[in-house]
mmCIF file as gemmi writes it, N, C-alpha and C atoms, coordinates in Angstrom:
data_model
loop_
_atom_site.group_PDB
_atom_site.id
_atom_site.type_symbol
_atom_site.label_atom_id
_atom_site.label_alt_id
_atom_site.label_comp_id
_atom_site.label_asym_id
_atom_site.label_entity_id
_atom_site.label_seq_id
_atom_site.pdbx_PDB_ins_code
_atom_site.Cartn_x
_atom_site.Cartn_y
_atom_site.Cartn_z
_atom_site.occupancy
_atom_site.B_iso_or_equiv
_atom_site.pdbx_formal_charge
_atom_site.auth_seq_id
_atom_site.auth_asym_id
_atom_site.pdbx_PDB_model_num
ATOM 1 N N . MET Axp A 1 ? 21.43 2.478 0.66 1 0 ? 1 A 1
ATOM 2 C CA . MET Axp A 1 ? 20.4 1.934 1.521 1 0 ? 1 A 1
ATOM 3 C C . MET Axp A 1 ? 19.157 1.649 0.691 1 0 ? 1 A 1
ATOM 4 N N . ARG Axp A 2 ? 18.501 0.569 1.043 1 0 ? 2 A 1
ATOM 5 C CA . ARG Axp A 2 ? 17.275 0.176 0.349 1 0 ? 2 A 1
ATOM 6 C C . ARG Axp A 2 ? 16.256 -0.295 1.377 1 0 ? 2 A 1
ATOM 7 N N . ILE Axp A 3 ? 15.089 0.312 1.367 1 0 ? 3 A 1
ATOM 8 C CA . ILE Axp A 3 ? 14.008 -0.11 2.247 1 0 ? 3 A 1
ATOM 9 C C . ILE Axp A 3 ? 13.326 -1.298 1.587 1 0 ? 3 A 1
ATOM 10 N N . THR Axp A 4 ? 13.149 -2.377 2.325 1 0 ? 4 A 1
ATOM 11 C CA . THR Axp A 4 ? 12.567 -3.588 1.741 1 0 ? 4 A 1
ATOM 12 C C . THR Axp A 4 ? 11.183 -3.902 2.27 1 0 ? 4 A 1
ATOM 13 N N . ARG Axp A 5 ? 10.798 -3.281 3.402 1 0 ? 5 A 1
ATOM 14 C CA . ARG Axp A 5 ? 9.493 -3.588 3.977 1 0 ? 5 A 1
ATOM 15 C C . ARG Axp A 5 ? 9.052 -2.438 4.886 1 0 ? 5 A 1
ATOM 16 N N . ILE Axp A 6 ? 7.761 -2.134 4.826 1 0 ? 6 A 1
ATOM 17 C CA . ILE Axp A 6 ? 7.153 -1.15 5.722 1 0 ? 6 A 1
ATOM 18 C C . ILE Axp A 6 ? 5.868 -1.769 6.254 1 0 ? 6 A 1
ATOM 19 N N . GLU Axp A 7 ? 5.633 -1.607 7.54 1 0 ? 7 A 1
ATOM 20 C CA . GLU Axp A 7 ? 4.389 -2.083 8.135 1 0 ? 7 A 1
ATOM 21 C C . GLU Axp A 7 ? 3.542 -0.874 8.526 1 0 ? 7 A 1
ATOM 22 N N . ILE Axp A 8 ? 2.251 -0.954 8.218 1 0 ? 8 A 1
ATOM 23 C CA . ILE Axp A 8 ? 1.311 0.131 8.494 1 0 ? 8 A 1
ATOM 24 C C . ILE Axp A 8 ? 0.179 -0.425 9.35 1 0 ? 8 A 1
ATOM 25 N N . GLU Axp A 9 ? -0.218 0.348 10.347 1 0 ? 9 A 1
ATOM 26 C CA . GLU Axp A 9 ? -1.368 -0.019 11.163 1 0 ? 9 A 1
ATOM 27 C C . GLU Axp A 9 ? -2.472 0.99 10.928 1 0 ? 9 A 1
ATOM 28 N N . GLY Axp A 10 ? -3.642 0.507 10.591 1 0 ? 10 A 1
ATOM 29 C CA . GLY Axp A 10 ? -4.802 1.37 10.418 1 0 ? 10 A 1
ATOM 30 C C . GLY Axp A 10 ? -5.649 1.31 11.673 1 0 ? 10 A 1
ATOM 31 N N . ARG Axp A 11 ? -6.961 1.238 11.497 1 0 ? 11 A 1
ATOM 32 C CA . ARG Axp A 11 ? -7.854 1.085 12.643 1 0 ? 11 A 1
ATOM 33 C C . ARG Axp A 11 ? -7.532 -0.214 13.361 1 0 ? 11 A 1
ATOM 34 N N . GLN Axp A 12 ? -8.021 -0.346 14.568 1 0 ? 12 A 1
ATOM 35 C CA . GLN Axp A 12 ? -7.715 -1.503 15.395 1 0 ? 12 A 1
ATOM 36 C C . GLN Axp A 12 ? -7.927 -2.814 14.641 1 0 ? 12 A 1
ATOM 37 N N . GLY Axp A 13 ? -6.886 -3.619 14.613 1 0 ? 13 A 1
ATOM 38 C CA . GLY Axp A 13 ? -6.977 -4.936 13.986 1 0 ? 13 A 1
ATOM 39 C C . GLY Axp A 13 ? -6.749 -4.951 12.491 1 0 ? 13 A 1
ATOM 40 N N . ARG Axp A 14 ? -6.338 -3.811 11.909 1 0 ? 14 A 1
ATOM 41 C CA . ARG Axp A 14 ? -6.121 -3.741 10.455 1 0 ? 14 A 1
ATOM 42 C C . ARG Axp A 14 ? -4.67 -3.312 10.181 1 0 ? 14 A 1
ATOM 43 N N . TYR Axp A 15 ? -3.954 -4.165 9.446 1 0 ? 15 A 1
ATOM 44 C CA . TYR Axp A 15 ? -2.535 -3.943 9.193 1 0 ? 15 A 1
ATOM 45 C C . TYR Axp A 15 ? -2.199 -4.235 7.736 1 0 ? 15 A 1
ATOM 46 N N . ALA Axp A 16 ? -1.113 -3.644 7.286 1 0 ? 16 A 1
ATOM 47 C CA . ALA Axp A 16 ? -0.597 -3.948 5.951 1 0 ? 16 A 1
ATOM 48 C C . ALA Axp A 16 ? 0.917 -3.963 6.002 1 0 ? 16 A 1
ATOM 49 N N . THR Axp A 17 ? 1.502 -4.862 5.24 1 0 ? 17 A 1
ATOM 50 C CA . THR Axp A 17 ? 2.947 -4.91 5.066 1 0 ? 17 A 1
ATOM 51 C C . THR Axp A 17 ? 3.224 -4.681 3.587 1 0 ? 17 A 1
ATOM 52 N N . ILE Axp A 18 ? 3.986 -3.633 3.302 1 0 ? 18 A 1
ATOM 53 C CA . ILE Axp A 18 ? 4.348 -3.294 1.922 1 0 ? 18 A 1
ATOM 54 C C . ILE Axp A 18 ? 5.79 -3.728 1.72 1 0 ? 18 A 1
ATOM 55 N N . SER Axp A 19 ? 6.054 -4.463 0.643 1 0 ? 19 A 1
ATOM 56 C CA . SER Axp A 19 ? 7.414 -4.925 0.4 1 0 ? 19 A 1
ATOM 57 C C . SER Axp A 19 ? 7.667 -5.081 -1.094 1 0 ? 19 A 1
ATOM 58 N N . SER Axp A 20 ? 8.943 -5.191 -1.408 1 0 ? 20 A 1
ATOM 59 C CA . SER Axp A 20 ? 9.34 -5.402 -2.8 1 0 ? 20 A 1
ATOM 60 C C . SER Axp A 20 ? 10.71 -6.07 -2.809 1 0 ? 20 A 1
ATOM 61 N N . ARG Axp A 21 ? 10.865 -6.97 -3.736 1 0 ? 21 A 1
ATOM 62 C CA . ARG Axp A 21 ? 12.165 -7.623 -3.921 1 0 ? 21 A 1
ATOM 63 C C . ARG Axp A 21 ? 12.895 -6.952 -5.064 1 0 ? 21 A 1
ATOM 64 N N . ARG Axp A 22 ? 14.186 -6.865 -4.941 1 0 ? 22 A 1
ATOM 65 C CA . ARG Axp A 22 ? 15.01 -6.264 -5.986 1 0 ? 22 A 1
ATOM 66 C C . ARG Axp A 22 ? 14.731 -6.95 -7.32 1 0 ? 22 A 1
ATOM 67 N N . GLY Axp A 23 ? 14.456 -6.152 -8.342 1 0 ? 23 A 1
ATOM 68 C CA . GLY Axp A 23 ? 14.212 -6.675 -9.678 1 0 ? 23 A 1
ATOM 69 C C . GLY Axp A 23 ? 12.772 -7.085 -9.944 1 0 ? 23 A 1
ATOM 70 N N . SER Axp A 24 ? 11.929 -7.066 -8.929 1 0 ? 24 A 1
ATOM 71 C CA . SER Axp A 24 ? 10.534 -7.45 -9.124 1 0 ? 24 A 1
ATOM 72 C C . SER Axp A 24 ? 9.776 -6.312 -9.806 1 0 ? 24 A 1
ATOM 73 N N . PRO Axp A 25 ? 8.896 -6.631 -10.745 1 0 ? 25 A 1
ATOM 74 C CA . PRO Axp A 25 ? 8.119 -5.584 -11.413 1 0 ? 25 A 1
ATOM 75 C C . PRO Axp A 25 ? 6.936 -5.1 -10.571 1 0 ? 25 A 1
ATOM 76 N N . ASP Axp A 26 ? 6.695 -5.75 -9.416 1 0 ? 26 A 1
ATOM 77 C CA . ASP Axp A 26 ? 5.532 -5.423 -8.604 1 0 ? 26 A 1
ATOM 78 C C . ASP Axp A 26 ? 5.897 -5.118 -7.16 1 0 ? 26 A 1
ATOM 79 N N . ILE Axp A 27 ? 5.027 -4.367 -6.52 1 0 ? 27 A 1
ATOM 80 C CA . ILE Axp A 27 ? 5.08 -4.099 -5.092 1 0 ? 27 A 1
ATOM 81 C C . ILE Axp A 27 ? 4.033 -5.011 -4.471 1 0 ? 27 A 1
ATOM 82 N N . GLU Axp A 28 ? 4.414 -5.72 -3.432 1 0 ? 28 A 1
ATOM 83 C CA . GLU Axp A 28 ? 3.503 -6.665 -2.781 1 0 ? 28 A 1
ATOM 84 C C . GLU Axp A 28 ? 2.974 -6.051 -1.488 1 0 ? 28 A 1
ATOM 85 N N . VAL Axp A 29 ? 1.673 -6.183 -1.268 1 0 ? 29 A 1
ATOM 86 C CA . VAL Axp A 29 ? 1.042 -5.673 -0.054 1 0 ? 29 A 1
ATOM 87 C C . VAL Axp A 29 ? 0.216 -6.803 0.56 1 0 ? 29 A 1
ATOM 88 N N . VAL Axp A 30 ? 0.553 -7.144 1.788 1 0 ? 30 A 1
ATOM 89 C CA . VAL Axp A 30 ? -0.196 -8.156 2.532 1 0 ? 30 A 1
ATOM 90 C C . VAL Axp A 30 ? -1.079 -7.4 3.519 1 0 ? 30 A 1
ATOM 91 N N . ILE Axp A 31 ? -2.382 -7.653 3.455 1 0 ? 31 A 1
ATOM 92 C CA . ILE Axp A 31 ? -3.349 -6.949 4.288 1 0 ? 31 A 1
ATOM 93 C C . ILE Axp A 31 ? -3.971 -7.936 5.269 1 0 ? 31 A 1
ATOM 94 N N . LEU Axp A 32 ? -3.952 -7.57 6.548 1 0 ? 32 A 1
ATOM 95 C CA . LEU Axp A 32 ? -4.555 -8.369 7.612 1 0 ? 32 A 1
ATOM 96 C C . LEU Axp A 32 ? -5.694 -7.57 8.221 1 0 ? 32 A 1
ATOM 97 N N . THR Axp A 33 ? -6.882 -8.165 8.27 1 0 ? 33 A 1
ATOM 98 C CA . THR Axp A 33 ? -8.046 -7.52 8.869 1 0 ? 33 A 1
ATOM 99 C C . THR Axp A 33 ? -8.778 -8.549 9.727 1 0 ? 33 A 1
ATOM 100 N N . PRO Axp A 34 ? -9.7 -8.108 10.579 1 0 ? 34 A 1
ATOM 101 C CA . PRO Axp A 34 ? -10.463 -9.077 11.359 1 0 ? 34 A 1
ATOM 102 C C . PRO Axp A 34 ? -11.22 -10.076 10.472 1 0 ? 34 A 1
ATOM 103 N N . ARG Axp A 35 ? -11.675 -9.636 9.315 1 0 ? 35 A 1
ATOM 104 C CA . ARG Axp A 35 ? -12.393 -10.544 8.397 1 0 ? 35 A 1
ATOM 105 C C . ARG Axp A 35 ? -11.453 -11.493 7.671 1 0 ? 35 A 1
ATOM 106 N N . CYS Axp A 36 ? -10.192 -11.123 7.582 1 0 ? 36 A 1
ATOM 107 C CA . CYS Axp A 36 ? -9.207 -11.953 6.874 1 0 ? 36 A 1
ATOM 108 C C . CYS Axp A 36 ? -7.916 -12.01 7.71 1 0 ? 36 A 1
ATOM 109 N N . PRO Axp A 37 ? -7.943 -12.712 8.849 1 0 ? 37 A 1
ATOM 110 C CA . PRO Axp A 37 ? -6.788 -12.718 9.749 1 0 ? 37 A 1
ATOM 111 C C . PRO Axp A 37 ? -5.551 -13.423 9.195 1 0 ? 37 A 1
ATOM 112 N N . ASN Axp A 38 ? -5.724 -14.275 8.189 1 0 ? 38 A 1
ATOM 113 C CA . ASN Axp A 38 ? -4.573 -14.953 7.584 1 0 ? 38 A 1
ATOM 114 C C . ASN Axp A 38 ? -3.922 -14.117 6.492 1 0 ? 38 A 1
ATOM 115 N N . GLY Axp A 39 ? -4.553 -13.005 6.146 1 0 ? 39 A 1
ATOM 116 C CA . GLY Axp A 39 ? -3.96 -12.085 5.182 1 0 ? 39 A 1
ATOM 117 C C . GLY Axp A 39 ? -4.417 -12.299 3.758 1 0 ? 39 A 1
ATOM 118 N N . THR Axp A 40 ? -4.418 -11.195 3.042 1 0 ? 40 A 1
ATOM 119 C CA . THR Axp A 40 ? -4.697 -11.169 1.612 1 0 ? 40 A 1
ATOM 120 C C . THR Axp A 40 ? -3.511 -10.486 0.96 1 0 ? 40 A 1
ATOM 121 N N . THR Axp A 41 ? -2.976 -11.077 -0.078 1 0 ? 41 A 1
ATOM 122 C CA . THR Axp A 41 ? -1.834 -10.489 -0.773 1 0 ? 41 A 1
ATOM 123 C C . THR Axp A 41 ? -2.301 -9.848 -2.066 1 0 ? 41 A 1
ATOM 124 N N . LEU Axp A 42 ? -1.962 -8.579 -2.23 1 0 ? 42 A 1
ATOM 125 C CA . LEU Axp A 42 ? -2.265 -7.831 -3.448 1 0 ? 42 A 1
ATOM 126 C C . LEU Axp A 42 ? -0.968 -7.311 -4.029 1 0 ? 42 A 1
ATOM 127 N N . GLU Axp A 43 ? -0.972 -7.029 -5.316 1 0 ? 43 A 1
ATOM 128 C CA . GLU Axp A 43 ? 0.217 -6.481 -5.977 1 0 ? 43 A 1
ATOM 129 C C . GLU Axp A 43 ? -0.174 -5.268 -6.801 1 0 ? 43 A 1
ATOM 130 N N . VAL Axp A 44 ? 0.765 -4.346 -6.895 1 0 ? 44 A 1
ATOM 131 C CA . VAL Axp A 44 ? 0.615 -3.163 -7.739 1 0 ? 44 A 1
ATOM 132 C C . VAL Axp A 44 ? 1.956 -2.96 -8.442 1 0 ? 44 A 1
ATOM 133 N N . THR Axp A 45 ? 1.908 -2.444 -9.641 1 0 ? 45 A 1
ATOM 134 C CA . THR Axp A 45 ? 3.13 -2.284 -10.426 1 0 ? 45 A 1
ATOM 135 C C . THR Axp A 45 ? 4.121 -1.321 -9.77 1 0 ? 45 A 1
ATOM 136 N N . ALA Axp A 46 ? 5.395 -1.634 -9.935 1 0 ? 46 A 1
ATOM 137 C CA . ALA Axp A 46 ? 6.462 -0.765 -9.448 1 0 ? 46 A 1
ATOM 138 C C . ALA Axp A 46 ? 6.975 0.136 -10.571 1 0 ? 46 A 1
ATOM 139 N N . GLY Axp A 47 ? 6.405 0.005 -11.764 1 0 ? 47 A 1
ATOM 140 C CA . GLY Axp A 47 ? 6.871 0.755 -12.925 1 0 ? 47 A 1
ATOM 141 C C . GLY Axp A 47 ? 6.825 2.257 -12.736 1 0 ? 47 A 1
ATOM 142 N N . SER Axp A 48 ? 7.765 2.95 -13.362 1 0 ? 48 A 1
ATOM 143 C CA . SER Axp A 48 ? 7.906 4.397 -13.165 1 0 ? 48 A 1
ATOM 144 C C . SER Axp A 48 ? 7.142 5.234 -14.188 1 0 ? 48 A 1
ATOM 145 N N . ASP Axp A 49 ? 6.397 4.6 -15.085 1 0 ? 49 A 1
ATOM 146 C CA . ASP Axp A 49 ? 5.652 5.372 -16.082 1 0 ? 49 A 1
ATOM 147 C C . ASP Axp A 49 ? 4.375 5.956 -15.472 1 0 ? 49 A 1
ATOM 148 N N . ALA Axp A 50 ? 3.672 6.78 -16.226 1 0 ? 50 A 1
ATOM 149 C CA . ALA Axp A 50 ? 2.459 7.451 -15.745 1 0 ? 50 A 1
ATOM 150 C C . ALA Axp A 50 ? 1.376 6.441 -15.372 1 0 ? 50 A 1
ATOM 151 N N . ASP Axp A 51 ? 1.263 5.358 -16.129 1 0 ? 51 A 1
ATOM 152 C CA . ASP Axp A 51 ? 0.268 4.331 -15.801 1 0 ? 51 A 1
ATOM 153 C C . ASP Axp A 51 ? 0.559 3.707 -14.44 1 0 ? 51 A 1
ATOM 154 N N . GLY Axp A 52 ? 1.833 3.472 -14.158 1 0 ? 52 A 1
ATOM 155 C CA . GLY Axp A 52 ? 2.22 2.911 -12.864 1 0 ? 52 A 1
ATOM 156 C C . GLY Axp A 52 ? 1.902 3.864 -11.727 1 0 ? 52 A 1
ATOM 157 N N . GLU Axp A 53 ? 2.18 5.141 -11.922 1 0 ? 53 A 1
ATOM 158 C CA . GLU Axp A 53 ? 1.88 6.14 -10.893 1 0 ? 53 A 1
ATOM 159 C C . GLU Axp A 53 ? 0.386 6.21 -10.626 1 0 ? 53 A 1
ATOM 160 N N . ASN Axp A 54 ? -0.41 6.191 -11.68 1 0 ? 54 A 1
ATOM 161 C CA . ASN Axp A 54 ? -1.871 6.227 -11.516 1 0 ? 54 A 1
ATOM 162 C C . ASN Axp A 54 ? -2.379 4.971 -10.811 1 0 ? 54 A 1
ATOM 163 N N . ALA Axp A 55 ? -1.799 3.825 -11.156 1 0 ? 55 A 1
ATOM 164 C CA . ALA Axp A 55 ? -2.209 2.571 -10.521 1 0 ? 55 A 1
ATOM 165 C C . ALA Axp A 55 ? -1.893 2.61 -9.028 1 0 ? 55 A 1
ATOM 166 N N . ARG Axp A 56 ? -0.727 3.144 -8.665 1 0 ? 56 A 1
ATOM 167 C CA . ARG Axp A 56 ? -0.368 3.219 -7.247 1 0 ? 56 A 1
ATOM 168 C C . ARG Axp A 56 ? -1.247 4.223 -6.501 1 0 ? 56 A 1
ATOM 169 N N . ARG Axp A 57 ? -1.665 5.286 -7.159 1 0 ? 57 A 1
ATOM 170 C CA . ARG Axp A 57 ? -2.573 6.251 -6.519 1 0 ? 57 A 1
ATOM 171 C C . ARG Axp A 57 ? -3.928 5.593 -6.23 1 0 ? 57 A 1
ATOM 172 N N . ARG Axp A 58 ? -4.461 4.865 -7.204 1 0 ? 58 A 1
ATOM 173 C CA . ARG Axp A 58 ? -5.729 4.148 -6.992 1 0 ? 58 A 1
ATOM 174 C C . ARG Axp A 58 ? -5.569 3.084 -5.897 1 0 ? 58 A 1
ATOM 175 N N . PHE Axp A 59 ? -4.442 2.399 -5.928 1 0 ? 59 A 1
ATOM 176 C CA . PHE Axp A 59 ? -4.166 1.364 -4.936 1 0 ? 59 A 1
ATOM 177 C C . PHE Axp A 59 ? -4.115 1.982 -3.536 1 0 ? 59 A 1
ATOM 178 N N . ALA Axp A 60 ? -3.473 3.141 -3.41 1 0 ? 60 A 1
ATOM 179 C CA . ALA Axp A 60 ? -3.382 3.827 -2.117 1 0 ? 60 A 1
ATOM 180 C C . ALA Axp A 60 ? -4.768 4.204 -1.608 1 0 ? 60 A 1
ATOM 181 N N . ARG Axp A 61 ? -5.634 4.658 -2.496 1 0 ? 61 A 1
ATOM 182 C CA . ARG Axp A 61 ? -7.006 5.01 -2.107 1 0 ? 61 A 1
ATOM 183 C C . ARG Axp A 61 ? -7.73 3.776 -1.552 1 0 ? 61 A 1
ATOM 184 N N . ASN Axp A 62 ? -7.591 2.646 -2.235 1 0 ? 62 A 1
ATOM 185 C CA . ASN Axp A 62 ? -8.237 1.408 -1.78 1 0 ? 62 A 1
ATOM 186 C C . ASN Axp A 62 ? -7.625 0.899 -0.473 1 0 ? 62 A 1
ATOM 187 N N . LEU Axp A 63 ? -6.299 0.988 -0.357 1 0 ? 63 A 1
ATOM 188 C CA . LEU Axp A 63 ? -5.633 0.544 0.857 1 0 ? 63 A 1
ATOM 189 C C . LEU Axp A 63 ? -6.084 1.392 2.045 1 0 ? 63 A 1
ATOM 190 N N . HIS Axp A 64 ? -6.191 2.692 1.844 1 0 ? 64 A 1
ATOM 191 C CA . HIS Axp A 64 ? -6.682 3.565 2.91 1 0 ? 64 A 1
ATOM 192 C C . HIS Axp A 64 ? -8.084 3.143 3.334 1 0 ? 64 A 1
ATOM 193 N N . ARG Axp A 65 ? -8.949 2.895 2.37 1 0 ? 65 A 1
ATOM 194 C CA . ARG Axp A 65 ? -10.333 2.5 2.662 1 0 ? 65 A 1
ATOM 195 C C . ARG Axp A 65 ? -10.364 1.199 3.478 1 0 ? 65 A 1
ATOM 196 N N . ILE Axp A 66 ? -9.531 0.233 3.118 1 0 ? 66 A 1
ATOM 197 C CA . ILE Axp A 66 ? -9.498 -1.044 3.82 1 0 ? 66 A 1
ATOM 198 C C . ILE Axp A 66 ? -8.97 -0.877 5.244 1 0 ? 66 A 1
ATOM 199 N N . LEU Axp A 67 ? -7.874 -0.141 5.402 1 0 ? 67 A 1
ATOM 200 C CA . LEU Axp A 67 ? -7.246 -0.027 6.718 1 0 ? 67 A 1
ATOM 201 C C . LEU Axp A 67 ? -7.941 0.953 7.645 1 0 ? 67 A 1
ATOM 202 N N . GLU Axp A 68 ? -8.514 2.01 7.096 1 0 ? 68 A 1
ATOM 203 C CA . GLU Axp A 68 ? -9.139 3.029 7.939 1 0 ? 68 A 1
ATOM 204 C C . GLU Axp A 68 ? -10.654 2.879 8.016 1 0 ? 68 A 1
ATOM 205 N N . GLY Axp A 69 ? -11.249 2.104 7.107 1 0 ? 69 A 1
ATOM 206 C CA . GLY Axp A 69 ? -12.678 1.853 7.153 1 0 ? 69 A 1
ATOM 207 C C . GLY Axp A 69 ? -13.54 2.979 6.61 1 0 ? 69 A 1
ATOM 208 N N . CYS Axp A 70 ? -12.935 3.919 5.874 1 0 ? 70 A 1
ATOM 209 C CA . CYS Axp A 70 ? -13.693 5.039 5.306 1 0 ? 70 A 1
ATOM 210 C C . CYS Axp A 70 ? -12.921 5.62 4.125 1 0 ? 70 A 1
ATOM 211 N N . GLU Axp A 71 ? -13.616 6.435 3.336 1 0 ? 71 A 1
ATOM 212 C CA . GLU Axp A 71 ? -12.968 7.148 2.245 1 0 ? 71 A 1
ATOM 213 C C . GLU Axp A 71 ? -12.015 8.183 2.849 1 0 ? 71 A 1
ATOM 214 N N . GLY Axp A 72 ? -10.87 8.335 2.262 1 0 ? 72 A 1
ATOM 215 C CA . GLY Axp A 72 ? -9.915 9.301 2.775 1 0 ? 72 A 1
ATOM 216 C C . GLY Axp A 72 ? -9.939 10.603 2.005 1 0 ? 72 A 1
ATOM 217 N N . THR Axp A 73 ? -9.509 11.659 2.656 1 0 ? 73 A 1
ATOM 218 C CA . THR Axp A 73 ? -9.327 12.925 1.968 1 0 ? 73 A 1
ATOM 219 C C . THR Axp A 73 ? -8.08 12.799 1.095 1 0 ? 73 A 1
ATOM 220 N N . HIS Axp A 74 ? -7.842 13.802 0.275 1 0 ? 74 A 1
ATOM 221 C CA . HIS Axp A 74 ? -6.661 13.778 -0.59 1 0 ? 74 A 1
ATOM 222 C C . HIS Axp A 74 ? -5.392 13.59 0.244 1 0 ? 74 A 1
ATOM 223 N N . GLY Axp A 75 ? -5.278 14.328 1.342 1 0 ? 75 A 1
ATOM 224 C CA . GLY Axp A 75 ? -4.09 14.228 2.192 1 0 ? 75 A 1
ATOM 225 C C . GLY Axp A 75 ? -3.928 12.86 2.818 1 0 ? 75 A 1
ATOM 226 N N . ASP Axp A 76 ? -5.036 12.263 3.243 1 0 ? 76 A 1
ATOM 227 C CA . ASP Axp A 76 ? -4.984 10.921 3.836 1 0 ? 76 A 1
ATOM 228 C C . ASP Axp A 76 ? -4.447 9.909 2.832 1 0 ? 76 A 1
ATOM 229 N N . VAL Axp A 77 ? -4.989 9.953 1.634 1 0 ? 77 A 1
ATOM 230 C CA . VAL Axp A 77 ? -4.59 9.003 0.591 1 0 ? 77 A 1
ATOM 231 C C . VAL Axp A 77 ? -3.139 9.241 0.18 1 0 ? 77 A 1
ATOM 232 N N . GLU Axp A 78 ? -2.717 10.495 0.142 1 0 ? 78 A 1
ATOM 233 C CA . GLU Axp A 78 ? -1.338 10.811 -0.248 1 0 ? 78 A 1
ATOM 234 C C . GLU Axp A 78 ? -0.326 10.237 0.737 1 0 ? 78 A 1
ATOM 235 N N . GLU Axp A 79 ? -0.672 10.183 2.019 1 0 ? 79 A 1
ATOM 236 C CA . GLU Axp A 79 ? 0.227 9.568 2.992 1 0 ? 79 A 1
ATOM 237 C C . GLU Axp A 79 ? 0.462 8.097 2.659 1 0 ? 79 A 1
ATOM 238 N N . TYR Axp A 80 ? -0.589 7.397 2.294 1 0 ? 80 A 1
ATOM 239 C CA . TYR Axp A 80 ? -0.461 5.995 1.896 1 0 ? 80 A 1
ATOM 240 C C . TYR Axp A 80 ? 0.311 5.887 0.577 1 0 ? 80 A 1
ATOM 241 N N . ARG Axp A 81 ? 0.017 6.773 -0.368 1 0 ? 81 A 1
ATOM 242 C CA . ARG Axp A 81 ? 0.704 6.731 -1.659 1 0 ? 81 A 1
ATOM 243 C C . ARG Axp A 81 ? 2.208 6.935 -1.493 1 0 ? 81 A 1
ATOM 244 N N . ARG Axp A 82 ? 2.597 7.873 -0.636 1 0 ? 82 A 1
ATOM 245 C CA . ARG Axp A 82 ? 4.027 8.125 -0.418 1 0 ? 82 A 1
ATOM 246 C C . ARG Axp A 82 ? 4.743 6.88 0.086 1 0 ? 82 A 1
ATOM 247 N N . GLU Axp A 83 ? 4.109 6.137 0.97 1 0 ? 83 A 1
ATOM 248 C CA . GLU Axp A 83 ? 4.74 4.92 1.483 1 0 ? 83 A 1
ATOM 249 C C . GLU Axp A 83 ? 4.869 3.878 0.376 1 0 ? 83 A 1
ATOM 250 N N . ILE Axp A 84 ? 3.843 3.75 -0.451 1 0 ? 84 A 1
ATOM 251 C CA . ILE Axp A 84 ? 3.904 2.794 -1.571 1 0 ? 84 A 1
ATOM 252 C C . ILE Axp A 84 ? 4.98 3.216 -2.572 1 0 ? 84 A 1
ATOM 253 N N . GLU Axp A 85 ? 5.094 4.519 -2.821 1 0 ? 85 A 1
ATOM 254 C CA . GLU Axp A 85 ? 6.072 5.033 -3.787 1 0 ? 85 A 1
ATOM 255 C C . GLU Axp A 85 ? 7.513 4.73 -3.4 1 0 ? 85 A 1
ATOM 256 N N . ARG Axp A 86 ? 7.777 4.506 -2.131 1 0 ? 86 A 1
ATOM 257 C CA . ARG Axp A 86 ? 9.142 4.145 -1.699 1 0 ? 86 A 1
ATOM 258 C C . ARG Axp A 86 ? 9.654 2.912 -2.441 1 0 ? 86 A 1
ATOM 259 N N . PHE Axp A 87 ? 8.716 2.09 -2.923 1 0 ? 87 A 1
ATOM 260 C CA . PHE Axp A 87 ? 9.092 0.835 -3.568 1 0 ? 87 A 1
ATOM 261 C C . PHE Axp A 87 ? 9.003 0.885 -5.083 1 0 ? 87 A 1
ATOM 262 N N . ALA Axp A 88 ? 8.631 2.027 -5.635 1 0 ? 88 A 1
ATOM 263 C CA . ALA Axp A 88 ? 8.525 2.164 -7.089 1 0 ? 88 A 1
ATOM 264 C C . ALA Axp A 88 ? 9.912 2.239 -7.715 1 0 ? 88 A 1
ATOM 265 N N . ASP Axp A 89 ? 9.998 1.878 -8.996 1 0 ? 89 A 1
ATOM 266 C CA . ASP Axp A 89 ? 11.272 1.951 -9.733 1 0 ? 89 A 1
ATOM 267 C C . ASP Axp A 89 ? 11.697 3.376 -9.954 1 0 ? 89 A 1
């Protein structure tokens, strides 16, 4: 089994779709917010090295801030990171 897409809902009107294609070096995240209703596409590396893990942790912190509208605690950010990690190599 392979998960190919996850949708996350943050505060009202804020959504993200996390996806990855087989063989792609990146994880794609489409973010929809009231300020950007057509979506913004961001990418983060799917690589399994320490740099990739750190990049996904920073990405999760930023994604939490965008979707929830505030800085997250360690636990809050880790929930987002775990979902992103599903798509890592």
